[in-house]
CSV table of C-alpha atoms and ligand atoms in Angstrom, one decimal:
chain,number,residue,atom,x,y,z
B,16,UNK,CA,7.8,-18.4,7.7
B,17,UNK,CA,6.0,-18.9,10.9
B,18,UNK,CA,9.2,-19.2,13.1
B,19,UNK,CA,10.4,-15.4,12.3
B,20,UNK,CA,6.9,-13.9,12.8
B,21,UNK,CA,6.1,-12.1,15.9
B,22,UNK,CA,2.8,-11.0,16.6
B,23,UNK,CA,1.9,-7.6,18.2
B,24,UNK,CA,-0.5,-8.5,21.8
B,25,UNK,CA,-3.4,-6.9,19.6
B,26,UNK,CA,-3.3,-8.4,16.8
B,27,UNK,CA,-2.4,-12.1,18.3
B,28,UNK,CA,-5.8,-11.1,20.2
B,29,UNK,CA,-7.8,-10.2,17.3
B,30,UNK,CA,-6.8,-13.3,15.3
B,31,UNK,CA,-7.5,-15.5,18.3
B,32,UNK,CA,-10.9,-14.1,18.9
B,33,UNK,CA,-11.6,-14.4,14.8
B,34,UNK,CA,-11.8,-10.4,14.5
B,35,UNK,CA,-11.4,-8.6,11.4
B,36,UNK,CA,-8.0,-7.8,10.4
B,37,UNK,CA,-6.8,-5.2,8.3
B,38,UNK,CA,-2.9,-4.9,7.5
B,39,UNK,CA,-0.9,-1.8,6.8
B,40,UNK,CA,2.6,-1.5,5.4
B,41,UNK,CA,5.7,0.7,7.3
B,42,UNK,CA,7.3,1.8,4.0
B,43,UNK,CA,4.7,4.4,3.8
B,44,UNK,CA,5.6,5.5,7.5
B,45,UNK,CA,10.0,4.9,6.9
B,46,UNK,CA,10.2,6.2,3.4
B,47,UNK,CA,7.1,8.1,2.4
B,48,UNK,CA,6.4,10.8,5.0
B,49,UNK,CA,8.8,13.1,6.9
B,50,UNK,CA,9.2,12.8,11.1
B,51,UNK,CA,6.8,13.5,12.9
B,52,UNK,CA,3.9,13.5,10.2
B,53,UNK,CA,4.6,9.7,9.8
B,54,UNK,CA,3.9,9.0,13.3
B,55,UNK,CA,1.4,10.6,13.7
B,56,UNK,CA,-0.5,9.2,10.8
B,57,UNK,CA,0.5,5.8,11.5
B,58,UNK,CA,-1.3,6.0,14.6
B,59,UNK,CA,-4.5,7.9,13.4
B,60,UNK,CA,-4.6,4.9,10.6
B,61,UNK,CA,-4.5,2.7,13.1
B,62,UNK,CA,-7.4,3.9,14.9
B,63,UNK,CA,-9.5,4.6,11.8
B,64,UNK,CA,-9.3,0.6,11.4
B,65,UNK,CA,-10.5,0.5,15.2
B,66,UNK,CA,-13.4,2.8,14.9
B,67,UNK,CA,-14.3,1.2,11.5
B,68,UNK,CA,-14.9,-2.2,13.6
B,69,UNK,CA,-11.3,-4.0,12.6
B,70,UNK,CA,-8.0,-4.7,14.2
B,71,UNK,CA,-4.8,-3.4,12.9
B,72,UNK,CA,-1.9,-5.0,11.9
B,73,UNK,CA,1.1,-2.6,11.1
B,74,UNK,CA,3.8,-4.8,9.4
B,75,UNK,CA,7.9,-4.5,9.5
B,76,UNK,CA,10.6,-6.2,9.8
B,77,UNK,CA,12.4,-5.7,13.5
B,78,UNK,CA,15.9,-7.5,14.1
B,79,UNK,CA,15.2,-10.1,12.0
B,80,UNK,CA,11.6,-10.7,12.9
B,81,UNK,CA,8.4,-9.8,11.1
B,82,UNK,CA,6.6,-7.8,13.0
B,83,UNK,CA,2.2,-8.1,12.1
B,84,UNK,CA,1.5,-5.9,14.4
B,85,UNK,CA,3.3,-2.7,16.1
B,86,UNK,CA,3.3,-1.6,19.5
B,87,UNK,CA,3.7,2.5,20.1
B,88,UNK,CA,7.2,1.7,20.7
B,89,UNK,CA,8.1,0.5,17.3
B,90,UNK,CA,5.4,3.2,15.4
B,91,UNK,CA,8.2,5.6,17.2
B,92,UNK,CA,10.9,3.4,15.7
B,93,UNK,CA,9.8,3.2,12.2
B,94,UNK,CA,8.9,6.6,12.0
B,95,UNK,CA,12.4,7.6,13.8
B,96,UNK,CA,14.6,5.3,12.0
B,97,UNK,CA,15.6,7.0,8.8
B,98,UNK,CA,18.0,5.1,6.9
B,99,UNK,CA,16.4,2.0,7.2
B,100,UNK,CA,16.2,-0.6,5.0
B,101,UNK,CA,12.8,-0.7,2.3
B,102,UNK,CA,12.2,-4.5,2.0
B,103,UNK,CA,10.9,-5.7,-0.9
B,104,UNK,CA,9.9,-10.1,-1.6
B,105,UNK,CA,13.7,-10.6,-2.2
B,106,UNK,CA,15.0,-9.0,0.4
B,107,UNK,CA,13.2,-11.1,3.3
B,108,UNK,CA,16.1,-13.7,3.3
B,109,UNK,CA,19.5,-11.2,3.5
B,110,UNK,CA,17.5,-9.3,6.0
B,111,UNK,CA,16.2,-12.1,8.3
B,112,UNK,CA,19.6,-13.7,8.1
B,113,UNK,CA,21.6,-11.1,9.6
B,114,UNK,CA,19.0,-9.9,11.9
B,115,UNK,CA,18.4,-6.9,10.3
B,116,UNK,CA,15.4,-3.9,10.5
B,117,UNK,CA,13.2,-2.9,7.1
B,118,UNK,CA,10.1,-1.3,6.3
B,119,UNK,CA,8.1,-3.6,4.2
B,120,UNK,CA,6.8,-2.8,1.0
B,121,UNK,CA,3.3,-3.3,-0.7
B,122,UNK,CA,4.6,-6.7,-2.1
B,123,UNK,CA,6.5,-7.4,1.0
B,124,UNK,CA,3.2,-6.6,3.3
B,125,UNK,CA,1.4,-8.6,1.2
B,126,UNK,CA,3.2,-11.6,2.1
B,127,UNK,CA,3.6,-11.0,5.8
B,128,UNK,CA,-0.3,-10.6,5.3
B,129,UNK,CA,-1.0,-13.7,3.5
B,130,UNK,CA,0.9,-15.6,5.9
B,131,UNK,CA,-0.5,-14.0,9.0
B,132,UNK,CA,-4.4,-15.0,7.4
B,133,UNK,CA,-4.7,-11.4,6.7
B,134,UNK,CA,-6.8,-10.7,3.5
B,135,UNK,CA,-7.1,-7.0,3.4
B,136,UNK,CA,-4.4,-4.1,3.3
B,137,UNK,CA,-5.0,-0.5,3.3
B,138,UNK,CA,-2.2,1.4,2.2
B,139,UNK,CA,-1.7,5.0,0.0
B,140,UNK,CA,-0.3,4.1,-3.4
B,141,UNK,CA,1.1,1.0,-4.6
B,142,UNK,CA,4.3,0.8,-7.2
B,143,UNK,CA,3.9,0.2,-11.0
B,144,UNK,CA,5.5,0.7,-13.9
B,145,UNK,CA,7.6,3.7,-14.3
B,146,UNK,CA,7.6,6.4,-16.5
B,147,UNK,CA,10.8,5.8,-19.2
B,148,UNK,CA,10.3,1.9,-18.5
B,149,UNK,CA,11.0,0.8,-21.8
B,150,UNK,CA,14.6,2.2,-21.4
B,151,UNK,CA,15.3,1.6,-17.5
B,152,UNK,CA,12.9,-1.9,-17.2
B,153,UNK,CA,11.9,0.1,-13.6
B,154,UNK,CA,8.7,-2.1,-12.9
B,155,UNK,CA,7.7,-2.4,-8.9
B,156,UNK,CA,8.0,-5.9,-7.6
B,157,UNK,CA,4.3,-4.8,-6.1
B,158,UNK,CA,2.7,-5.7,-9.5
B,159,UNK,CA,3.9,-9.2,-9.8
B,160,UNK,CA,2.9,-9.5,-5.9
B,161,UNK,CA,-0.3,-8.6,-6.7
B,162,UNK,CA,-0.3,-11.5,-9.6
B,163,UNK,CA,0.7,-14.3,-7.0
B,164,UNK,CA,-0.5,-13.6,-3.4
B,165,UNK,CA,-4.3,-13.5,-2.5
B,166,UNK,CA,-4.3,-10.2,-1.0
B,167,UNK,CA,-6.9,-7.7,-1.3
B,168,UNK,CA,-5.2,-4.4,-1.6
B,169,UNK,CA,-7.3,-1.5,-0.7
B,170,UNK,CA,-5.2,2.0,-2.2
B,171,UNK,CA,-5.8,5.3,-3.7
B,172,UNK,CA,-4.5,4.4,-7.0
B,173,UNK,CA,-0.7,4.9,-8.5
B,174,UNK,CA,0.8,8.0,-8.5
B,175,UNK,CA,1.7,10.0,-12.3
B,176,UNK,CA,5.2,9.6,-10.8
B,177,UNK,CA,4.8,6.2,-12.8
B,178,UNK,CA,3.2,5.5,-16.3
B,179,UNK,CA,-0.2,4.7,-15.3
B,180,UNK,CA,-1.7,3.1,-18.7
B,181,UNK,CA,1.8,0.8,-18.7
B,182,UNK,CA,0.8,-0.1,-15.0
B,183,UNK,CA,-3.0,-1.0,-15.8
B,184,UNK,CA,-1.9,-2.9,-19.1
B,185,UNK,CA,0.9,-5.0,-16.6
B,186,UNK,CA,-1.7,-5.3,-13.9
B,187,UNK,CA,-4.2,-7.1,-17.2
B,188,UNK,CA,-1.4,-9.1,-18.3
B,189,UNK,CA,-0.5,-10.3,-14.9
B,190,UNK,CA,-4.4,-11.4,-14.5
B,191,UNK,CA,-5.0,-8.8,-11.6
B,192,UNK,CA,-8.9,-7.6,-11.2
B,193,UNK,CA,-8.9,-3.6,-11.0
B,194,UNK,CA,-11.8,-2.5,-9.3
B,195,UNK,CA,-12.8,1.2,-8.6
B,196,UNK,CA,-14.8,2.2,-5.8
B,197,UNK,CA,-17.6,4.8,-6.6
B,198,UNK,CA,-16.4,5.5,-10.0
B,199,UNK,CA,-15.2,4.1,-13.7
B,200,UNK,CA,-11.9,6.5,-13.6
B,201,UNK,CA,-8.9,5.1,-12.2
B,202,UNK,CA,-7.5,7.7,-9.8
B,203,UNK,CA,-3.8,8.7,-9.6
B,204,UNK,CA,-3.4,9.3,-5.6
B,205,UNK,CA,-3.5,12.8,-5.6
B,206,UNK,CA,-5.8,13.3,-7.7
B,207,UNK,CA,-9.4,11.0,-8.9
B,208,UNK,CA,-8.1,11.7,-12.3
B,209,UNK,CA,-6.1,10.0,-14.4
B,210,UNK,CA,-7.7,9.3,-18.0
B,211,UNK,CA,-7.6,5.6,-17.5
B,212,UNK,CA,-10.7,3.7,-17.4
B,213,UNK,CA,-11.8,0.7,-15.6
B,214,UNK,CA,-14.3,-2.0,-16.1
B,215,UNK,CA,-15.1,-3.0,-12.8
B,216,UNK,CA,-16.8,0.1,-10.5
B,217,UNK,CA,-18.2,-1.4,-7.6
B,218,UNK,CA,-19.8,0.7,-4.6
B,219,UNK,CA,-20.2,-0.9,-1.2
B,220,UNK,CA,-17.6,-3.1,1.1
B,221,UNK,CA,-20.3,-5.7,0.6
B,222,UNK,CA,-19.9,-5.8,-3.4
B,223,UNK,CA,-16.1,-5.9,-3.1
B,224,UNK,CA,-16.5,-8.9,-0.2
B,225,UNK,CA,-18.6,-10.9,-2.7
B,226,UNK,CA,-16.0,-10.1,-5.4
B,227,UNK,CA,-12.8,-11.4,-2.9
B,228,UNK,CA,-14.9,-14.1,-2.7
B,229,UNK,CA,-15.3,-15.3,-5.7
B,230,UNK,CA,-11.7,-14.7,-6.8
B,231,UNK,CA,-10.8,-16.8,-3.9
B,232,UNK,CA,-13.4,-19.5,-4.5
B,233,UNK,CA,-12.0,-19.9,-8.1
B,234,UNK,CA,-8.7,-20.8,-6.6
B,235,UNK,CA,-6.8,-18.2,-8.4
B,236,UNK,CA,-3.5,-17.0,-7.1
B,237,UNK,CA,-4.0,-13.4,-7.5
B,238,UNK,CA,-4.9,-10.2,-5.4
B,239,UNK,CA,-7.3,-8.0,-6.0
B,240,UNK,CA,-6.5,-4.0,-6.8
B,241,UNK,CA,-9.0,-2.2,-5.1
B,242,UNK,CA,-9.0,1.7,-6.3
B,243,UNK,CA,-10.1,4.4,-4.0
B,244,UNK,CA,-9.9,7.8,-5.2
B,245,UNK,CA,-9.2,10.2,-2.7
B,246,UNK,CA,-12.1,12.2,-0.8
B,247,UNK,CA,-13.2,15.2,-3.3
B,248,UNK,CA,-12.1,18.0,-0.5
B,249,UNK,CA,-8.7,16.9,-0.3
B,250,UNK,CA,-8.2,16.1,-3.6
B,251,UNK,CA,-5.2,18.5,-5.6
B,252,UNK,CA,-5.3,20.3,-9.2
B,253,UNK,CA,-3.6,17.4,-11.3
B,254,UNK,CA,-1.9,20.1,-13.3
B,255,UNK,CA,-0.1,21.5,-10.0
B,256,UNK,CA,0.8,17.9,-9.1
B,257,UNK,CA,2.3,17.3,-12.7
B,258,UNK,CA,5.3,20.7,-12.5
B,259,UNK,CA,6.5,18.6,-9.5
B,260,UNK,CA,6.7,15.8,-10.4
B,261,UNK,CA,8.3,16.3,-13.8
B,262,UNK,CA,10.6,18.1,-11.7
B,263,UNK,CA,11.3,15.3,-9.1
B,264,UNK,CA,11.8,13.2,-12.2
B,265,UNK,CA,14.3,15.8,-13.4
B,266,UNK,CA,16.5,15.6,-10.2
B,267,UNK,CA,16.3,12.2,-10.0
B,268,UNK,CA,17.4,11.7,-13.5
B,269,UNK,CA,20.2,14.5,-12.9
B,270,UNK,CA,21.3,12.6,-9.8
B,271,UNK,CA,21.9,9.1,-11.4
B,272,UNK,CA,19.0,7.7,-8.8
B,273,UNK,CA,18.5,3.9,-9.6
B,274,UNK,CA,16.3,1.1,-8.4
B,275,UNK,CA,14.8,0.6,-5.3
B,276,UNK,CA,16.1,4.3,-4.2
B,277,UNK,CA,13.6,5.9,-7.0
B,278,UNK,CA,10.4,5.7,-5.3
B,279,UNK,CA,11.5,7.0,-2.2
B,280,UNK,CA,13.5,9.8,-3.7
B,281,UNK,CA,10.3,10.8,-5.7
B,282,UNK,CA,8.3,10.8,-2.9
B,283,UNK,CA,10.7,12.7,-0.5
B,284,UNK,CA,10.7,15.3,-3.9
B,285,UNK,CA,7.0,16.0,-4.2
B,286,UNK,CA,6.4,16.7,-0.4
B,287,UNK,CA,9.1,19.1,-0.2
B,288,UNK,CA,8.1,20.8,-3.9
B,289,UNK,CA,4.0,20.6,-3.1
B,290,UNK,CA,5.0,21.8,1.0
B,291,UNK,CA,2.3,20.5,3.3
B,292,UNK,CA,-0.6,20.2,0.5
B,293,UNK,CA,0.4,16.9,-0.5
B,294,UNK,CA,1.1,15.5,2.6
B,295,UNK,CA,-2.3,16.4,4.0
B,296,UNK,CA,-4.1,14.9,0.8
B,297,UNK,CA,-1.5,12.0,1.5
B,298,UNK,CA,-2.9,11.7,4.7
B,299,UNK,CA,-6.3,12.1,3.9
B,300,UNK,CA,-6.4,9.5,1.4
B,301,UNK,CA,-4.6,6.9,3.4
B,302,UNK,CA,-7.3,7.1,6.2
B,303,UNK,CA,-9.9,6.7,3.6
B,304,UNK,CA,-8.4,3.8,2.4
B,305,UNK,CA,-8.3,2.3,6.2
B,306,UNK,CA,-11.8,3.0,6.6
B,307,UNK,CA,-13.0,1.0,3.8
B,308,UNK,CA,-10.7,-1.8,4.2
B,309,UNK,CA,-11.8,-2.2,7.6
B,310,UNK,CA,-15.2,-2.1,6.2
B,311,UNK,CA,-14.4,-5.2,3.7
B,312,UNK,CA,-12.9,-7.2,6.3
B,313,UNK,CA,-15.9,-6.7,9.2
B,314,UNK,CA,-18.2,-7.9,6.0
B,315,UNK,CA,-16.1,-10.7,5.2
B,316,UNK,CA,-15.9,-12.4,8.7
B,317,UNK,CA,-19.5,-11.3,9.7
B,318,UNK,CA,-20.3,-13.9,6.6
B,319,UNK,CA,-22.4,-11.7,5.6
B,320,UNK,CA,-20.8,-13.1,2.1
B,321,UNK,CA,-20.9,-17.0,2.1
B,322,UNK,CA,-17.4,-18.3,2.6
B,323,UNK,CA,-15.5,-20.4,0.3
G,12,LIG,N1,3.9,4.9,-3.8
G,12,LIG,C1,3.4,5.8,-2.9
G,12,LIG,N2,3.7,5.8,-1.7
G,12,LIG,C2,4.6,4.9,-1.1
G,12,LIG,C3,5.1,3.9,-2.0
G,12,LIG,C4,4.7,3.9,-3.3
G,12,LIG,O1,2.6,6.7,-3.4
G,12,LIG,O2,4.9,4.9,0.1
G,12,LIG,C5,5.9,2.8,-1.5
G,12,LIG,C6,5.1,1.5,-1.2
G,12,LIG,O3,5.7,0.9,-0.1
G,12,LIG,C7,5.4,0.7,-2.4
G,12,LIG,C8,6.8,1.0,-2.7
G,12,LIG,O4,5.2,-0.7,-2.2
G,12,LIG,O5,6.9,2.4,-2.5
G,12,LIG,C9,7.2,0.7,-4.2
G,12,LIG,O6,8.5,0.8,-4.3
G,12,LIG,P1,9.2,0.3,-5.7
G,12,LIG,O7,8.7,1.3,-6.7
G,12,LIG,O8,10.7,0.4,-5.4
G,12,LIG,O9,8.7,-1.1,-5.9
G,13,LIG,MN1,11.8,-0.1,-9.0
């Protein structure tokens, strides 16, 4: 993989020098936020990595490159470019071969990530199993990334646009540790609700260091889901949330939208039914993820938890 990967000048720096990285995905910024919201929260995520001591490494796929790492330039071109592909782990090849442009994906990130020596990723919500799955067998590729690349992924939970007890009983099936930072409750992006319990709260960086760790010592393949509910003053009334996004699901059912269009076409849904609430929780939340992933990775390079 390491002839298509092309490194951004700051994050080639920061791995040189043996800085803390932290990676963050581009679907998020392509597919999840409307022009020029996405731009500008790409770049304030960005810096909340910088002032939390880390280096960031925003990750895409750019005429048949990987991109780990943006400049402004291609922030502007991600967050510009609206039909673009969404990459997911099977798209890599198609895409590389003909030289083509995608935002990556939780799973896809996590690969780029892996490759790059990257262990920690901060990113909003991550894909799961979707309501109705039984019928339509819609279950995100992210899950099965998380069971087979060792990457910590640092996110605010799933949002109820999915089935969240089918996703937590995948994510136990699939041997993927489910921690929850500051709580036992596993939150549902919006909101730090979601009637699904955890076993695992933990409530420092340092605890989840020593955790990553250990999973890693162990030799097991998998990631670790790290749950962050979102800050209690941005945090939205589940119920409100809920009329949404059974209406989103209602469109997109009316519609005849299918796999890998679904997510996006939720997404797109909620901001326009919710206005600018959601998008400014979505915000919120995705810079409180930064922070503490930026926070893991300073802790894990200052060995301040004995390496493997
Ligand atoms: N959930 C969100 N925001 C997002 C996504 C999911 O709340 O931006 C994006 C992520 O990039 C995730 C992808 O990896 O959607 C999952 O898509 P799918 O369900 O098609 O696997
Ligand atoms: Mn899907």
């Amino acid at each position: 993989m390491n002839r298509f990967i092309q490194y951004s000048p700051e994050a080639a720096e920061g791995l040189r020098k043996g800085k803390p990285l932290v990676a963050l995905e581009s679907t998020i910024i392509s597919h999840g936020m409307p022009y020029p919201q996405n731009l500008e929260t790409a770049r304030e995520v960005e810096q909340t990595v910088r002032d939390n001591g880390a280096v960031p490494a925003t990750i895409a796929i750019r005429k048949g490159k990987i991109l780990i790492g943006m400049t402004d330039d291609d922030l502007k071109f991600f967050s510009q470019a609206g039909d673009i592909a969404k990459a997911s782990r099977r798209d890599f090849a198609p895409l590389l071969a003909r030289e083509k442009d995608a935002a990556v994906t939780v799973a896809a990130t996590m690969i780029c990530a892996h490759y790059a020596g990257i262990e920690v990723f901060a990113t909003g919500g991550v894909g799961g199993v979707h309501r109705g799955a039984e019928a339509t067998w819609d279950v995100s590729a992210d899950l099965d990334e998380l069971a087979h690349t060792a990457v910590m992924v640092v996110c605010a939970g799933v949002k109820s646009i999915l089935d969240i007890p089918k996703t937590l009983e995948y994510l136990e099936t699939r041997g993927v540790p489910v921690l929850t930072v500051g709580t036992d409750e596993f939150p549902s992006f919006y909101s730090r609700e979601s009637g699904c319990f955890t076993e695992y709260r933990v409530d420092s960086p340092e605890e989840i260091a020593c955790i990553w760790r250990r999973q890693r010592q162990l030799g097991f393949p998998a990631g670790i889901l790290v749950a962050n509910p979102i800050p209690r003053e941005h945090a939205m009334n589940s119920r409100e949330i809920e009329k949404a996004i059974k209406d989103a699901l209602v469109k997109a059912k009316k519609e005849g939208i299918t796999g890998k269009a679904v997510t996006p076409f939720l997404l797109g849904e909620i901001v326009r039914l919710t206005g600018g609430e959601s998008l400014s929780a979505n915000i919120a939340l995705v810079k409180n993820n930064a922070a503490l992933a930026a926070g893991i990775a300073s802790t894990l390079i200052k060995g301040a938890v004995k390496p493997a």
